[in-house]
Amino acid sequence: MDDKEFEAIGFKCGLEIHQQLQTDRKLFCRCPPIYRNDPAHYEIVRHMRPTLSEMGTYDGTALMEFKTRKNITYQFFRDTTCSYELDDTPPFEMDEKALEISMIIAKAMKCALVDEVHVSRKQYLDGSIPTGFQRTAIISLGGFVPWKDGRNIDIRQISLEEDACREMSDKGHEIVFRTDRLSIPLIEVVTEPNAKNPTEAGELAEVLGWVMRSTQLVRRGPGATRQDVNVSVEGGRRVEIKGVPFIDWIPPITAGEAIRQHNLLKIRSLLQDRGLDLTSMDIEEFKTMKSQDVTDLFDGRQIEIFDSWFEGPVSTDKGLDIKAVLIPGFNELFSHPTHGDQTFSDEVSGRLRVICCLDRMPNLFTSDDIPFGGITEDDMKEIGKRLGASEDDAYILIGGPKEDTKYGVQEIYIRSREAIEGIPNETRQVLTPDITTFERILPGPDRMYPDTDRPPIVVTKEILDRVNKQIPVPWWEQKEDLLSAGVPEPVAHKLVVSRWLPIHEHALVKGAEKRFSAIFVMEGLKHLDRSGLDVDSIPVEAVAESIAMASTGKITIRALPKVLMEVSKTGRGPSEMIEELGLSPIDEDQARSAIDDLVKGHVDLLGLFKDGRTGPLMGILMDSIGDRINGSKVFGMVQGSIDS
Amino acid sequence: MEVLKKENIAVWDRISVKTHDTVIEGILLPRSAGDDSHLVLKMITGYNIGVRFDHVISIDQIGTKKANYKIPEKEFPFDEAKPNVTILGTGGTIASRLDYRTGAVIPAFTPGELFGAVPELADIANINTKKLFGVFSENMGPNQWKVLAESIRKEIEEGVTGVCIGHGTDTMHYTAAILSFMVQGSPVPIVCVGSQRSSDRPSSDAARTLIGSVNTAAYSDVAEVMVCMYGTTSDKFCYLHRGTRVRKMHSSYRNTFKTLGDIPLGKVEDGNFTYFKPDYKKRREDREVTIYPHFEERVAMLYYYPNMDPDILESMIDNGYKGIVIAGTGLGHVNKPLYDPIQRAHEEGIHMFMAVQTLYGYTQMFVYDTGRDLMARGVVPLGNMLPEVAYCKLGWVLGQVQDPEAVNKMMTTPITHEITPREPYNGFVQGQGGLDVVEDFLKEFS
């Protein structure tokens, strides 16, 4: 499908971009915001319990996470995490710098700042946050970033929140999180669904990333920027895909989701044609559900897909079982394609893996599948008979720990019933650039409630003054300015978000010419950095001063790298190094006498020069005085003296 | 504020607020005290934000959504085969949850509400709840203690298998101590239980401490006053602490309660008990219990610090205090300027006792001159009785006897381990409660 076709099925996509901020501490405690890759100093084990919502009900996500009955292990470091990360002390005051940066970015996106910041708790029971909720606060509402063809990217809201733990492993009922990332300040920028096709979805992420990096106040590197995409098609519903790792993946992943929704809607209409409705499947007490323990049928036989559990012949005394569940009216629907190489059975499989911890794949066998690996056609007939299946029905086999398969058959029933409604309210995770799988049920606003541990923060005039002073010139304006100074487009494009932008800005203040500085910072410095000069270790001021000197003729361009190398090595200032290395420029008279002396010693090369082979003589001349006068001048002088 | 009155808008109304740079829709929330320059809105996303009144251009009412918050009540199932446990409610975090809209704490305390929140309780015992008070634990005092003691007697006489007391954690160790003196010879376990994270949090410890304490009340063999709280910060097990040796030692950790100068009585994990000490009083079938609901309120605790001015003690004497527990430095010391008022207090018949502010270790008042000087002026050392326990016991003793000799005898004769004859080597280490230390300790009993 191409972009036009996606537009035709009503493709819509908005983003939630999560960006870590460059701060000295975490958002709600005084620990340093750093990752650790050494072994953890200590671990604790916790469990999460769902809590009742304000309406006296359990949130869907909450209940699902509780069903998984996970043992959650948290890893700690005595020197970089504290009792806040342990959820053993209430939050400290919010990091002021994080608050300011979030407001600077909000202002750069033309948002309206709130007058008073209220911290809310957003429940997460997957264990990624030891408290069971993320502390998050709205900073601003309703802004925009100019985009293309007179269109804007509309910003719905920006919130400042604490990052969650890093997941280290997740196997069966054991999940391990590392608390180093917990509470690193993060902003979440939520856009309106402005993208009309997958290509545009990728553009949204690119443009917004640009704005944030142009503030020079955000963290970079792996995991510092993470984008969630919300996709829907006409007649479908908003599905959130979490943590798309690369911007390049956004177009294929959103396309895949649109196709998936399109197919789920097809399945829905097939089910409607078959006369199925929600009332036929009870998921409160599962009174209508027909399921059976069929372990006895396979007793003593080795069955390939259940072997990861039984590790040998199936038996009834290992605490494991094989259960079958009837899904009425679903014949041939589990093999219906959804997206990529996935079928509807993968929708169910994802639920079993996440919710029921049946994570040894493949984790199910459907009546649409061709029997293999020890399961025979007779087995399937017998199971169909036991369940009272008709030709229109489908049934599914699962195996594993008894407690897990008990929830497993219920979960299959629940997910199948959701097909009658169409597209479930869920978040999905990325498997490959164009395939997603179930992550969790999409939580509703019920999971938000006020954080009473700290008072609201009034956005005072002092805060606003500090913020207003730091709002960057919008990157698109900066770029326009560079282009009008004759800076080539690719250089201008990269410079406005480069971490070396401050070098360029300082160089201008010190008198450098705009075009020269821009090109040297993006091309020259990059080249030097690759050849071993650690640009980031030299003070910005010193690099800027060196560039300005080269730009204004106080040193030659050829001498500039040498100056920077020496400054980096010695830690001394550029002027001092120029003096010491004798790199200050010479005037034409000095140059002429130096040239005359050198030419006398190389009369043979002068001959070659006259014949047009200028290289050998120029090489010798430049090695001697090239750092102190430009090559073109030297060339002109030799040429001139020959002519005269 | 005027704009709300003018438009006749009330809390819980759904409103649309127009400011100079945006329009916001949401539900108007009650304002917390102390600020009247902002209105607070709950937006459809669930987030709250504050808007300055002087930024508001106009407000329109769109609808109203009455707060109708109620904890769902499910009938607590009764099973004749299960033991009967009564939970006496005094207030505190354990028995409450958050009102999501306002952030206020509201009590949840009928059996049905408890069952709605912690359905596992029904697998353990039949639970009856009685709400005696609804106070934060700092507001507990002699009047509440006496009511509690009487209520416990009543429950025991009516035949319960065990009693739990839901209590705020801040002063739970005071209540555990005083009940150890007021309720003597109980045939059943009396278990104080609290929580450090309220039950509206997914990471709450409330369910596990409740399950631990109800299990203890229903099945443990220990017929003493205990505190049942987390043993480590992990969701693993609860320690059972003796009422006279327990103290809250951290303002916020889950495993804040420690047994001081000894090791805990045992631990409970998913209904399984491990007893660390064999010297506890065993559960009995009879219904005999003696209640001593006495307390002299003119008792004070004086926490000594360097350069303390004698006028503090003078004012206690002038104000008619009858007994004073001094939490002294080191082995039981105060500075010389206090000698005179101590002498005066002694002459005026005020009972003075010494406990140590180090919390661990014994008073040893013969070691230095200061100790001997203080004893010569009537101060009586209390061994390793914790200062808070000493305060409770002195109030309780003076509620019954006044004769100095009788008072001293009662104070220095342990009733239930408030003074122990010896301190095990790990009674100090364990109390420090480092994570590794807890695990090392447990290895001895595995």
PDB file of N, CA, C and O in Angstrom, chain A residues 456-483:
ATOM      1  N   PRO A 456       1.438  21.765  45.082  1.00  0.00           N
ATOM      2  CA  PRO A 456       1.575  22.252  43.702  1.00  0.00           C
ATOM      3  C   PRO A 456       2.662  23.323  43.628  1.00  0.00           C
ATOM      4  O   PRO A 456       2.945  23.982  44.629  1.00  0.00           O
ATOM      5  N   ILE A 457       3.257  23.470  42.446  1.00  0.00           N
ATOM      6  CA  ILE A 457       4.308  24.474  42.272  1.00  0.00           C
ATOM      7  C   ILE A 457       3.736  25.647  41.477  1.00  0.00           C
ATOM      8  O   ILE A 457       3.266  25.472  40.351  1.00  0.00           O
ATOM      9  N   VAL A 458       3.759  26.834  42.077  1.00  0.00           N
ATOM     10  CA  VAL A 458       3.264  28.015  41.375  1.00  0.00           C
ATOM     11  C   VAL A 458       4.351  28.479  40.410  1.00  0.00           C
ATOM     12  O   VAL A 458       5.523  28.566  40.778  1.00  0.00           O
ATOM     13  N   VAL A 459       3.971  28.723  39.158  1.00  0.00           N
ATOM     14  CA  VAL A 459       4.935  29.210  38.170  1.00  0.00           C
ATOM     15  C   VAL A 459       5.076  30.720  38.381  1.00  0.00           C
ATOM     16  O   VAL A 459       4.252  31.507  37.938  1.00  0.00           O
ATOM     17  N   THR A 460       6.112  31.077  39.099  1.00  0.00           N
ATOM     18  CA  THR A 460       6.270  32.485  39.507  1.00  0.00           C
ATOM     19  C   THR A 460       6.885  33.313  38.384  1.00  0.00           C
ATOM     20  O   THR A 460       7.395  32.776  37.399  1.00  0.00           O
ATOM     21  N   LYS A 461       6.887  34.619  38.586  1.00  0.00           N
ATOM     22  CA  LYS A 461       7.474  35.528  37.615  1.00  0.00           C
ATOM     23  C   LYS A 461       8.977  35.241  37.489  1.00  0.00           C
ATOM     24  O   LYS A 461       9.533  35.301  36.396  1.00  0.00           O
ATOM     25  N   GLU A 462       9.615  34.896  38.615  1.00  0.00           N
ATOM     26  CA  GLU A 462      11.054  34.616  38.589  1.00  0.00           C
ATOM     27  C   GLU A 462      11.341  33.424  37.669  1.00  0.00           C
ATOM     28  O   GLU A 462      12.270  33.459  36.865  1.00  0.00           O
ATOM     29  N   ILE A 463      10.518  32.381  37.806  1.00  0.00           N
ATOM     30  CA  ILE A 463      10.712  31.207  36.942  1.00  0.00           C
ATOM     31  C   ILE A 463      10.508  31.615  35.485  1.00  0.00           C
ATOM     32  O   ILE A 463      11.331  31.313  34.614  1.00  0.00           O
ATOM     33  N   LEU A 464       9.443  32.354  35.224  1.00  0.00           N
ATOM     34  CA  LEU A 464       9.134  32.747  33.844  1.00  0.00           C
ATOM     35  C   LEU A 464      10.249  33.591  33.239  1.00  0.00           C
ATOM     36  O   LEU A 464      10.620  33.414  32.076  1.00  0.00           O
ATOM     37  N   ASP A 465      10.805  34.503  34.056  1.00  0.00           N
ATOM     38  CA  ASP A 465      11.893  35.347  33.549  1.00  0.00           C
ATOM     39  C   ASP A 465      13.085  34.493  33.155  1.00  0.00           C
ATOM     40  O   ASP A 465      13.684  34.688  32.098  1.00  0.00           O
ATOM     41  N   ARG A 466      13.425  33.541  34.014  1.00  0.00           N
ATOM     42  CA  ARG A 466      14.565  32.671  33.703  1.00  0.00           C
ATOM     43  C   ARG A 466      14.293  31.880  32.426  1.00  0.00           C
ATOM     44  O   ARG A 466      15.161  31.727  31.574  1.00  0.00           O
ATOM     45  N   VAL A 467      13.071  31.372  32.291  1.00  0.00           N
ATOM     46  CA  VAL A 467      12.713  30.571  31.121  1.00  0.00           C
ATOM     47  C   VAL A 467      12.785  31.425  29.854  1.00  0.00           C
ATOM     48  O   VAL A 467      13.402  31.038  28.862  1.00  0.00           O
ATOM     49  N   ASN A 468      12.171  32.596  29.919  1.00  0.00           N
ATOM     50  CA  ASN A 468      12.094  33.438  28.729  1.00  0.00           C
ATOM     51  C   ASN A 468      13.471  33.807  28.181  1.00  0.00           C
ATOM     52  O   ASN A 468      13.651  33.962  26.977  1.00  0.00           O
ATOM     53  N   LYS A 469      14.441  33.953  29.096  1.00  0.00           N
ATOM     54  CA  LYS A 469      15.792  34.304  28.664  1.00  0.00           C
ATOM     55  C   LYS A 469      16.446  33.180  27.865  1.00  0.00           C
ATOM     56  O   LYS A 469      17.391  33.405  27.144  1.00  0.00           O
ATOM     57  N   GLN A 470      15.967  31.957  28.045  1.00  0.00           N
ATOM     58  CA  GLN A 470      16.676  30.820  27.450  1.00  0.00           C
ATOM     59  C   GLN A 470      15.962  30.190  26.252  1.00  0.00           C
ATOM     60  O   GLN A 470      16.421  29.183  25.740  1.00  0.00           O
ATOM     61  N   ILE A 471      14.835  30.780  25.834  1.00  0.00           N
ATOM     62  CA  ILE A 471      14.129  30.169  24.707  1.00  0.00           C
ATOM     63  C   ILE A 471      14.986  30.304  23.447  1.00  0.00           C
ATOM     64  O   ILE A 471      15.406  31.397  23.107  1.00  0.00           O
ATOM     65  N   PRO A 472      15.282  29.208  22.776  1.00  0.00           N
ATOM     66  CA  PRO A 472      16.150  29.306  21.605  1.00  0.00           C
ATOM     67  C   PRO A 472      15.408  29.956  20.439  1.00  0.00           C
ATOM     68  O   PRO A 472      14.178  29.896  20.372  1.00  0.00           O
ATOM     69  N   VAL A 473      16.175  30.566  19.543  1.00  0.00           N
ATOM     70  CA  VAL A 473      15.571  31.020  18.289  1.00  0.00           C
ATOM     71  C   VAL A 473      15.063  29.741  17.626  1.00  0.00           C
ATOM     72  O   VAL A 473      15.785  28.754  17.561  1.00  0.00           O
ATOM     73  N   PRO A 474      13.817  29.732  17.139  1.00  0.00           N
ATOM     74  CA  PRO A 474      13.303  28.501  16.538  1.00  0.00           C
ATOM     75  C   PRO A 474      14.256  27.984  15.467  1.00  0.00           C
ATOM     76  O   PRO A 474      14.807  28.778  14.708  1.00  0.00           O
ATOM     77  N   TRP A 475      14.426  26.671  15.428  1.00  0.00           N
ATOM     78  CA  TRP A 475      15.457  26.121  14.542  1.00  0.00           C
ATOM     79  C   TRP A 475      15.211  26.473  13.084  1.00  0.00           C
ATOM     80  O   TRP A 475      16.123  26.676  12.317  1.00  0.00           O
ATOM     81  N   TRP A 476      13.915  26.579  12.715  1.00  0.00           N
ATOM     82  CA  TRP A 476      13.639  26.885  11.311  1.00  0.00           C
ATOM     83  C   TRP A 476      14.061  28.322  10.967  1.00  0.00           C
ATOM     84  O   TRP A 476      14.496  28.592   9.872  1.00  0.00           O
ATOM     85  N   GLU A 477      13.996  29.198  11.981  1.00  0.00           N
ATOM     86  CA  GLU A 477      14.474  30.564  11.746  1.00  0.00           C
ATOM     87  C   GLU A 477      15.996  30.612  11.688  1.00  0.00           C
ATOM     88  O   GLU A 477      16.592  31.309  10.868  1.00  0.00           O
ATOM     89  N   GLN A 478      16.622  29.836  12.601  1.00  0.00           N
ATOM     90  CA  GLN A 478      18.087  29.767  12.597  1.00  0.00           C
ATOM     91  C   GLN A 478      18.588  29.266  11.252  1.00  0.00           C
ATOM     92  O   GLN A 478      19.568  29.760  10.692  1.00  0.00           O
ATOM     93  N   LYS A 479      17.904  28.267  10.723  1.00  0.00           N
ATOM     94  CA  LYS A 479      18.334  27.654   9.472  1.00  0.00           C
ATOM     95  C   LYS A 479      18.197  28.664   8.320  1.00  0.00           C
ATOM     96  O   LYS A 479      19.098  28.807   7.496  1.00  0.00           O
ATOM     97  N   GLU A 480      17.088  29.344   8.338  1.00  0.00           N
ATOM     98  CA  GLU A 480      16.832  30.352   7.303  1.00  0.00           C
ATOM     99  C   GLU A 480      17.960  31.388   7.292  1.00  0.00           C
ATOM    100  O   GLU A 480      18.474  31.763   6.231  1.00  0.00           O
ATOM    101  N   ASP A 481      18.349  31.787   8.484  1.00  0.00           N
ATOM    102  CA  ASP A 481      19.389  32.787   8.660  1.00  0.00           C
ATOM    103  C   ASP A 481      20.729  32.297   8.085  1.00  0.00           C
ATOM    104  O   ASP A 481      21.440  33.029   7.420  1.00  0.00           O
ATOM    105  N   LEU A 482      21.035  31.016   8.346  1.00  0.00           N
ATOM    106  CA  LEU A 482      22.292  30.446   7.846  1.00  0.00           C
ATOM    107  C   LEU A 482      22.263  30.365   6.323  1.00  0.00           C
ATOM    108  O   LEU A 482      23.249  30.689   5.654  1.00  0.00           O
ATOM    109  N   LEU A 483      21.135  29.938   5.785  1.00  0.00           N
ATOM    110  CA  LEU A 483      21.020  29.800   4.333  1.00  0.00           C
ATOM    111  C   LEU A 483      21.229  31.155   3.657  1.00  0.00           C
ATOM    112  O   LEU A 483      21.918  31.265   2.645  1.00  0.00           O
TER     113      LEU A 483
END
